[in-house]
Amino acid sequence: MNFSHHMDMSLHPSMNPTIPFSYNIIPSSNCGIISTTSNNNVALLTTTGPRMDCRIWSKLPQRILDRVVAFLPPPAFFRARCVCKRWYGLLFYASFLELYLQISPYRRHWFLFFKLKGVSSHIYRNNNNSPLAGPDHSRPTYEGYLFDPYDVAWYRLSFAQIPAGFSPVASSGGLICWAPDEGGPKTLILSNPILGTLCQLPPTTRPRLFPSIGFAITPSSIDITVAGDDLISPYAVKNLTAESFHIDATGFYSMWATTSTLPRLCSFESSRMVHVAGRLYSMNYSPFSILAYDMSHNNWWKIQAPMRRFLRSPNLVESQGKLLLIAAVEKSKLNTPKSLRIWGLQSCGTTWIEMQRMPQQLYVQFEELEKSCGFECVAHGEFVMVLIRGCWDKAALLYDMAKKLWQWVPPCPYIGTPGGGHGGEEVLHGFAYEPRLATPVTGLIDHFSIPFQNYTANHQ
C-alpha cells in the first residue's frame, strides 16, 4: 500500500469515524496481499517466496498483531483499518490505545496550516460548503492543510465538527486549540484532528477581543494562558492582564484563577505564543523585544532581541527544546549583505547566538518573491517552514536543521491563490502538529468542562 502525495483525509464527527486517510493499493510481485478469514482473523496470502507463507503469518497471536499495528505511523494505521472489522475497531479498544501510547515510536514532525482571512484571523470557509450552497449546508466547513516534511507531501483535513465562528489559535500534543472570533469571555475548544473529538473548556473570566494564547500539553497536564486584548469598553482594547488554566493528573487544577499583570508598553501583534520548557514567549513590537512568561512563577519580563533595530518580520519558534528567532536583517551600511538569519536563545535566558544564515544566492531568490511583504515561520522538530505573505500559492521554503539543507517545496494543491475580500488579505497560518491516535490527557477536564454548546444557531 502506497500513501499517495495528494489525497484528501476527510474527518467527520462521529463516535465511529470513517477512515480519514485515502489510500491507493498498488500490487507488487514481491509482496503479499492481506485479506481476512470468515471469523475476521487476518490472513496473509502469499504470492511468491516462503517468507510470506500464510500458514505461518495467519496464525500469529492477536497480541503480537496488535503490537505490529501499534508501531505503524498514523497514515499507515488508517490504511490498515480497512483490512478487517477488528482492526477497524482498534480505535475504540482501550487496551490497544494503552498499548499504542506505550510503544509507538513515531514522532511525526508535521505542520498543519489554515487559510485565514483578514486582520481578525477568521478561518477560511470552504465555498463549496457555504450556507449559500444549498439547504444541506447549514454552516461552513473548516479545512486544514497537513504538510509532511519527510515526504514533502500535502494532505487535506476537514473540520466539520468545529462550530462556526471559531478560529485555530494554538497547537500542542496532537491537539488544536480553537477560540471564538467574537469579543467577550473566551470559551476554548480542544480538538484532535485525527479522531474528530472535541473538548470544551470553561470560559475565561475576562472579556477579550483577539488575545494571544499559549498552549502546552504533556501526557499528564494541560496549561493554557490567555493574554492581552482586554476589552475595557465595547469599542476599545488594551493589553493589561493575562489569565491561566492548569490541570494535571495529581488532581491539582486552576480554572482561570491564576491572573497576572502584563508589562508596560507590551504589544501582541503577532498573536503567537511559543512554549519552551515551562515558559511562554511572544514577540513585542515598537521596538522589537521578546515577552517572556514563567508559568510556574506567574511572572512576566522582557528580553532584548538581537540586532533589534535592523530586523524585519521577526518570528519566534520552538525547535528541539530551544527558542529560535528568525528574521530578515536589513541595514544600508551593514558590512554584510541583507540576509535571513536564525538565532537561538541560550540557557542563561538573555543571550542570543546566531545559528544559521540563509545562503546569499537563495536569499536573493527569496527576496525577489517576498518584495518586503513579510513572511511567517513555523518550526517543528528539526524542520522550519518559511511562507511568504501573499505568495504561498507559488512556493514555500523548508529548512532541515539536522542536515543544514534549504529547499523550495511545492505549494499546497488544495488552497488556491491568495485573494482579498471583505475581511482583507488572506494569510496562511501554520502550527507544529504531531498526529496522535489518542490524547488521554483531555479526560482530566471531563468533570470540570461545561456541557458542549451548539454554536451553529448563533453564527448563521
Coordinates of C-alpha atoms in Angstrom, one line a residue, residues 16-457:
N16 CA -17.5 5.7 14.8
P17 CA -15.3 7.8 12.5
T18 CA -14.6 6.8 8.9
I19 CA -11.1 6.3 7.7
P20 CA -9.7 9.8 7.3
F21 CA -6.7 8.8 5.1
S22 CA -7.4 8.0 1.5
Y23 CA -5.0 5.5 0.0
N24 CA -4.1 3.6 -3.1
I25 CA -3.3 -0.2 -3.3
I26 CA -0.5 -0.9 -5.8
P27 CA 0.0 -4.7 -6.3
S28 CA 3.6 -5.9 -6.4
S29 CA 5.0 -9.3 -7.3
N30 CA 7.3 -9.2 -4.3
C31 CA 4.8 -8.7 -1.5
G32 CA 1.8 -10.5 0.0
I33 CA -1.8 -9.3 0.0
I34 CA -3.6 -9.0 3.3
S35 CA -7.1 -10.5 3.5
T36 CA -9.5 -11.7 6.2
T37 CA -10.9 -15.0 7.0
S38 CA -14.5 -15.7 7.8
N39 CA -14.0 -15.1 11.5
N40 CA -12.3 -11.7 10.9
N41 CA -8.8 -13.1 11.6
V42 CA -6.1 -11.7 9.4
A43 CA -4.6 -13.9 6.7
L44 CA -1.6 -13.0 4.5
L45 CA -1.9 -14.6 1.1
T46 CA 1.5 -15.3 -0.3
T47 CA 2.4 -14.5 -3.9
T48 CA 6.0 -15.7 -4.0
G49 CA 8.6 -16.9 -1.5
P50 CA 8.4 -19.0 1.7
R51 CA 8.7 -15.9 3.9
M52 CA 5.1 -14.9 3.1
D53 CA 3.6 -18.3 3.8
C54 CA 0.1 -17.8 5.0
R55 CA 0.3 -20.9 7.2
I56 CA 2.8 -19.0 9.3
W57 CA 1.5 -15.5 9.3
S58 CA -2.2 -16.2 9.6
K59 CA -1.6 -18.0 13.0
L60 CA 0.2 -15.1 14.7
P61 CA -1.3 -14.4 18.2
Q62 CA -3.6 -11.4 18.3
R63 CA -1.5 -9.6 20.9
I64 CA 1.5 -9.7 18.5
L65 CA -0.5 -8.4 15.6
D66 CA -1.7 -5.5 17.8
R67 CA 1.9 -4.6 18.7
V68 CA 2.8 -4.6 15.0
V69 CA -0.2 -2.3 14.2
A70 CA 0.6 0.0 17.1
F71 CA 4.0 0.6 15.6
L72 CA 2.5 2.0 12.4
P73 CA 2.6 5.8 11.7
P74 CA -0.9 7.3 11.6
P75 CA -1.3 7.3 7.8
A76 CA -0.4 3.6 7.6
F77 CA -2.6 2.8 10.6
F78 CA -5.7 4.3 9.0
R79 CA -5.0 2.4 5.8
A80 CA -4.7 -0.8 7.8
R81 CA -8.1 -0.3 9.3
C82 CA -9.7 -1.4 6.1
V83 CA -8.3 -4.9 6.5
C84 CA -10.8 -6.4 8.9
K85 CA -13.5 -5.4 11.4
R86 CA -11.3 -5.9 14.4
W87 CA -8.5 -3.6 13.0
Y88 CA -11.2 -1.1 12.1
G89 CA -12.4 -1.0 15.7
L90 CA -9.0 -0.8 17.3
L91 CA -9.5 2.9 17.9
F92 CA -12.3 2.0 20.3
Y93 CA -10.4 -0.6 22.3
A94 CA -8.9 0.9 25.5
S95 CA -6.3 -1.9 25.7
F96 CA -5.0 -1.1 22.2
L97 CA -4.8 2.6 22.8
E98 CA -2.9 2.0 26.0
L99 CA -0.5 -0.2 24.1
Y100 CA -0.2 2.4 21.4
L101 CA 0.7 5.1 23.9
Q102 CA 3.4 2.8 25.5
I103 CA 5.2 1.6 22.4
S104 CA 4.5 3.8 19.4
P105 CA 8.0 5.1 18.4
Y106 CA 6.9 7.6 15.8
R107 CA 7.3 11.4 16.4
R108 CA 5.9 12.9 13.2
H109 CA 7.2 16.5 13.0
W110 CA 4.4 17.6 10.7
F111 CA 2.7 21.0 10.1
L112 CA -0.9 22.0 9.9
F113 CA -2.0 25.1 8.0
F114 CA -5.2 27.1 7.9
K115 CA -6.3 29.7 5.5
L116 CA -7.3 32.8 7.4
K117 CA -8.9 35.9 6.1
G118 CA -8.4 39.5 7.3
V119 CA -6.7 41.0 10.3
S120 CA -9.2 39.4 12.6
S121 CA -7.8 36.0 11.5
H122 CA -11.2 34.5 10.8
I123 CA -10.6 31.0 9.4
Y124 CA -11.2 30.4 5.7
R125 CA -14.5 28.7 4.9
N126 CA -14.7 26.4 2.0
N127 CA -17.1 28.0 -0.5
N128 CA -18.3 24.6 -1.6
N129 CA -19.7 24.1 1.8
S130 CA -21.0 27.6 2.5
P131 CA -24.5 28.2 3.8
L132 CA -25.4 29.5 0.3
A133 CA -24.5 26.2 -1.4
G134 CA -27.9 24.6 -0.6
P135 CA -30.2 23.5 2.1
D136 CA -28.0 20.6 3.2
H137 CA -25.2 23.0 4.1
S138 CA -26.4 24.9 7.2
R139 CA -23.0 26.2 8.1
P140 CA -19.4 26.4 6.5
T141 CA -17.0 23.5 6.8
Y142 CA -13.5 24.3 8.1
E143 CA -10.4 23.0 6.3
G144 CA -6.8 22.4 7.3
Y145 CA -3.8 21.5 5.2
L146 CA -1.4 19.0 6.5
F147 CA 2.2 19.1 5.4
D148 CA 4.6 16.1 5.8
P149 CA 8.2 17.4 5.5
Y150 CA 9.7 13.9 5.3
D151 CA 7.9 13.0 2.1
V152 CA 7.3 16.7 1.1
A153 CA 3.6 15.9 0.7
W154 CA 0.3 17.8 1.3
Y155 CA -3.0 16.4 2.6
R156 CA -6.3 18.0 3.3
L157 CA -8.3 17.7 6.6
S158 CA -12.0 18.5 7.1
F159 CA -13.0 20.0 10.4
A160 CA -16.7 19.5 10.1
Q161 CA -17.2 19.2 13.8
I162 CA -15.9 22.7 14.7
P163 CA -18.7 25.2 15.4
A164 CA -18.9 28.2 13.1
G165 CA -17.3 31.4 14.4
F166 CA -14.1 29.7 15.8
S167 CA -10.5 30.0 14.7
P168 CA -7.4 27.9 15.4
V169 CA -5.1 29.7 17.8
A170 CA -2.5 27.2 19.1
S171 CA -1.5 23.5 19.0
S172 CA 0.3 21.1 21.3
G173 CA 0.4 17.3 22.0
G174 CA -1.7 16.4 18.9
L175 CA -4.5 18.8 19.8
I176 CA -5.6 22.1 18.2
C177 CA -6.9 24.9 20.3
W178 CA -9.8 27.0 18.9
A179 CA -11.1 30.3 20.1
P180 CA -14.3 32.2 19.3
D181 CA -13.9 35.2 17.0
E182 CA -16.4 37.3 18.8
G183 CA -15.3 39.5 21.7
G184 CA -16.1 38.5 25.2
P185 CA -15.1 35.8 27.6
K186 CA -13.3 33.1 25.6
T187 CA -14.7 29.5 25.6
L188 CA -11.8 27.5 24.1
I189 CA -12.2 24.2 22.3
L190 CA -9.6 21.4 22.1
S191 CA -9.8 19.1 19.1
N192 CA -8.0 16.0 17.9
P193 CA -8.0 16.3 14.1
I194 CA -7.2 12.7 13.5
L195 CA -10.1 11.4 15.7
G196 CA -12.5 14.3 15.3
T197 CA -13.0 14.6 19.0
L198 CA -13.8 17.8 20.8
C199 CA -13.3 19.0 24.4
Q200 CA -14.7 22.3 25.6
L201 CA -13.1 24.4 28.4
P202 CA -14.9 26.7 30.8
P203 CA -15.0 30.4 29.6
T204 CA -12.3 32.8 30.7
T205 CA -13.1 35.3 33.4
R206 CA -12.3 38.5 31.5
P207 CA -13.8 39.7 28.2
R208 CA -11.2 39.9 25.4
L209 CA -11.1 40.5 21.6
F210 CA -8.2 38.7 20.0
P211 CA -5.8 37.7 22.8
S212 CA -2.6 35.8 22.4
I213 CA -3.0 32.2 23.6
G214 CA -0.2 29.9 24.9
F215 CA -0.9 26.2 24.9
A216 CA 1.2 23.4 26.4
I217 CA 0.2 19.7 26.6
T218 CA 2.1 17.0 28.4
P219 CA 1.0 13.3 29.0
S220 CA -0.3 14.4 32.4
S221 CA -1.1 18.1 32.3
I222 CA -2.8 20.9 30.3
D223 CA -1.6 24.6 30.6
I224 CA -3.3 27.5 28.7
T225 CA -2.5 31.2 29.1
V226 CA -4.7 33.9 27.5
A227 CA -3.0 37.3 27.4
G228 CA -3.9 40.8 26.3
D229 CA -6.6 42.5 24.2
D230 CA -8.7 43.2 27.4
L231 CA -12.0 44.7 26.4
I232 CA -12.0 47.9 28.5
S233 CA -15.1 49.0 26.7
P234 CA -17.3 47.8 23.8
Y235 CA -15.1 49.8 21.4
A236 CA -11.6 49.7 23.0
V237 CA -9.0 47.1 23.9
K238 CA -5.8 47.3 25.9
N239 CA -3.0 44.8 26.9
L240 CA -3.5 44.7 30.6
T241 CA -3.8 41.2 32.0
A242 CA -3.3 37.5 31.5
E243 CA -5.1 34.6 32.9
S244 CA -4.1 30.9 33.1
F245 CA -5.8 27.5 33.1
H246 CA -4.0 24.5 34.6
I247 CA -5.0 20.9 35.4
D248 CA -2.8 17.8 36.0
A249 CA -3.0 14.2 36.9
T250 CA -2.3 14.8 40.6
G251 CA -5.7 16.4 40.9
F252 CA -4.5 20.0 41.1
Y253 CA -6.4 22.4 38.9
S254 CA -6.8 26.2 38.5
M255 CA -9.6 27.2 36.1
W256 CA -8.6 30.7 35.0
A257 CA -7.9 31.6 38.7
T258 CA -4.2 32.5 38.1
T259 CA -4.0 36.1 36.8
S260 CA -1.1 38.4 36.2
T261 CA -0.4 42.0 35.1
L262 CA 1.4 42.4 31.8
P263 CA 4.5 44.6 31.5
R264 CA 4.0 48.2 30.4
L265 CA 4.0 49.1 26.7
C266 CA 3.6 45.5 25.6
S267 CA 2.2 44.5 22.2
F268 CA 1.0 41.1 21.0
E269 CA 0.6 42.0 17.3
S270 CA 1.7 38.5 16.1
S271 CA -0.9 36.8 18.4
R272 CA 1.6 33.9 18.7
M273 CA 2.9 32.5 21.9
V274 CA 5.7 29.8 21.9
H275 CA 6.1 27.3 24.7
V276 CA 9.6 26.2 25.7
A277 CA 10.4 24.4 28.9
G278 CA 7.6 25.8 31.1
R279 CA 7.8 29.3 29.7
L280 CA 5.9 31.2 27.0
Y281 CA 7.4 33.7 24.6
S282 CA 5.9 36.2 22.3
M283 CA 7.2 39.0 20.1
N284 CA 6.8 42.5 21.4
Y285 CA 6.7 45.4 18.8
S286 CA 7.8 49.0 18.7
P287 CA 10.7 48.4 19.4
F288 CA 11.3 44.7 18.9
S289 CA 11.8 42.7 22.1
I290 CA 10.6 39.3 23.4
L291 CA 8.0 39.0 26.2
A292 CA 8.6 36.0 28.4
Y293 CA 6.2 34.4 30.9
D294 CA 7.1 31.8 33.5
M295 CA 4.0 29.7 34.0
S296 CA 5.0 28.2 37.4
H297 CA 6.1 31.5 38.9
N298 CA 3.4 33.6 37.2
N299 CA 5.7 36.5 36.2
W300 CA 6.5 38.4 33.0
W301 CA 9.6 40.1 31.8
K302 CA 11.2 41.4 28.6
I303 CA 14.2 40.0 26.7
Q304 CA 16.2 42.2 24.3
A305 CA 16.2 40.9 20.7
P306 CA 19.4 40.7 18.7
M307 CA 20.0 43.4 16.2
R308 CA 16.6 44.7 17.1
R309 CA 16.9 48.0 15.1
F310 CA 17.5 46.1 11.8
L311 CA 15.0 43.2 12.0
R312 CA 12.2 42.7 9.6
S313 CA 9.4 40.2 10.0
P314 CA 10.7 38.6 13.2
N315 CA 9.2 35.2 14.1
L316 CA 9.6 33.2 17.3
V317 CA 9.5 29.4 17.0
E318 CA 10.3 26.4 19.2
S319 CA 12.7 23.7 17.8
Q320 CA 14.0 20.7 19.7
G321 CA 13.5 22.4 23.1
K322 CA 15.1 25.7 22.1
L323 CA 13.6 29.1 21.4
L324 CA 14.6 30.4 18.0
L325 CA 14.2 33.9 16.5
I326 CA 14.0 34.0 12.6
A327 CA 14.1 37.4 10.9
A328 CA 15.4 39.3 7.9
V329 CA 18.3 41.7 8.6
E330 CA 18.4 44.9 6.7
K331 CA 20.8 47.8 7.2
S332 CA 22.1 50.0 4.4
K333 CA 25.5 50.5 6.0
L334 CA 25.9 46.9 7.2
N335 CA 29.1 45.3 6.1
T336 CA 27.4 42.1 5.2
P337 CA 24.5 41.8 2.6
K338 CA 20.9 41.5 3.5
S339 CA 20.1 38.1 4.9
L340 CA 17.6 35.9 6.7
R341 CA 19.1 34.7 10.0
I342 CA 18.3 32.2 12.8
W343 CA 19.3 32.9 16.4
G344 CA 18.9 30.6 19.4
L345 CA 18.3 31.8 23.0
Q346 CA 21.0 30.4 25.3
S347 CA 20.3 28.7 28.6
C348 CA 21.1 32.0 30.5
G349 CA 17.8 33.4 29.1
T350 CA 19.3 36.7 27.8
T351 CA 22.0 35.9 25.2
W352 CA 21.3 35.1 21.6
I353 CA 23.7 33.1 19.3
E354 CA 23.4 33.2 15.6
M355 CA 22.9 29.6 14.5
Q356 CA 22.3 29.8 10.7
R357 CA 22.1 32.2 7.8
M358 CA 20.3 31.6 4.6
P359 CA 22.8 31.2 1.7
Q360 CA 23.1 34.5 -0.2
Q361 CA 22.1 33.2 -3.6
L362 CA 18.9 31.6 -2.1
Y363 CA 18.1 34.9 -0.2
V364 CA 18.3 36.8 -3.5
Q365 CA 15.6 34.5 -4.9
F366 CA 13.6 34.7 -1.6
E367 CA 13.8 38.5 -1.6
E368 CA 12.6 38.7 -5.2
L369 CA 9.5 36.8 -4.3
E370 CA 8.9 38.4 -0.9
K371 CA 9.2 42.0 -2.1
S372 CA 9.2 43.2 1.5
C373 CA 5.7 41.9 2.1
G374 CA 6.8 39.9 5.1
F375 CA 6.8 36.2 5.9
E376 CA 5.6 33.7 8.5
C377 CA 7.7 31.0 10.1
V378 CA 6.7 27.8 12.0
A379 CA 9.1 25.1 13.3
H380 CA 8.7 21.5 14.4
G381 CA 11.5 19.2 15.4
E382 CA 14.4 19.7 13.0
F383 CA 12.2 21.5 10.4
V384 CA 11.4 25.2 9.8
M385 CA 8.8 26.3 7.3
V386 CA 9.0 29.9 5.8
L387 CA 6.0 31.1 4.0
I388 CA 5.9 34.4 2.1
R389 CA 2.8 36.5 2.7
G390 CA 0.7 36.6 -0.4
C391 CA 2.9 34.1 -2.3
W392 CA 2.2 30.8 -0.6
D393 CA 0.4 29.6 -3.8
K394 CA 3.8 29.7 -5.6
A395 CA 6.3 28.0 -3.1
A396 CA 7.5 27.8 0.4
L397 CA 10.9 27.2 2.0
L398 CA 11.7 24.2 4.2
Y399 CA 14.9 24.2 6.2
D400 CA 16.2 21.0 7.8
M401 CA 18.4 22.0 10.7
A402 CA 19.8 18.5 11.1
K403 CA 21.1 18.3 7.5
K404 CA 21.6 22.1 7.2
L405 CA 19.6 21.9 4.0
W406 CA 17.3 24.6 2.4
Q407 CA 14.8 23.6 -0.2
W408 CA 11.8 25.0 -2.0
V409 CA 8.7 22.9 -1.6
P410 CA 5.7 22.9 -3.9
P411 CA 2.6 24.8 -2.8
C412 CA -0.4 23.1 -1.4
P413 CA -2.6 21.9 -4.3
Y414 CA -5.9 22.4 -2.3
I415 CA -5.6 26.0 -1.3
G416 CA -5.8 28.0 -4.5
T417 CA -4.4 31.5 -4.9
P418 CA -4.3 34.2 -2.2
G419 CA -7.0 36.8 -2.5
G420 CA -8.7 39.6 -0.8
G421 CA -12.2 40.1 0.4
H422 CA -14.3 41.9 2.9
G423 CA -12.0 40.7 5.7
G424 CA -8.9 41.8 4.0
E425 CA -6.0 39.8 2.5
E426 CA -5.9 36.0 3.1
V427 CA -3.0 34.6 5.0
L428 CA -1.8 31.0 5.7
H429 CA -1.4 30.4 9.4
G430 CA 0.7 27.4 10.4
F431 CA 1.2 25.2 13.5
A432 CA 3.5 22.5 14.6
Y433 CA 1.4 19.3 14.6
E434 CA 2.1 15.7 15.6
P435 CA -0.7 13.3 14.6
R436 CA -1.8 11.2 17.6
L437 CA -4.4 8.4 17.8
A438 CA -5.0 9.1 21.5
T439 CA -4.8 12.1 23.8
P440 CA -6.0 10.8 27.2
V441 CA -4.9 13.9 29.0
T442 CA -8.2 15.6 27.8
G443 CA -10.0 13.2 30.1
L444 CA -8.7 15.3 33.0
I445 CA -11.2 18.1 32.3
D446 CA -14.3 15.9 31.7
H447 CA -15.5 16.6 35.2
F448 CA -15.0 20.3 35.0
S449 CA -16.0 21.3 31.5
I450 CA -19.4 22.7 30.8
P451 CA -21.8 20.8 28.5
F452 CA -20.8 21.3 24.9
Q453 CA -22.8 24.1 23.4
N454 CA -24.3 24.3 19.9
Y455 CA -22.9 27.5 18.4
T456 CA -24.4 26.9 14.9
A457 CA -27.6 28.8 15.5

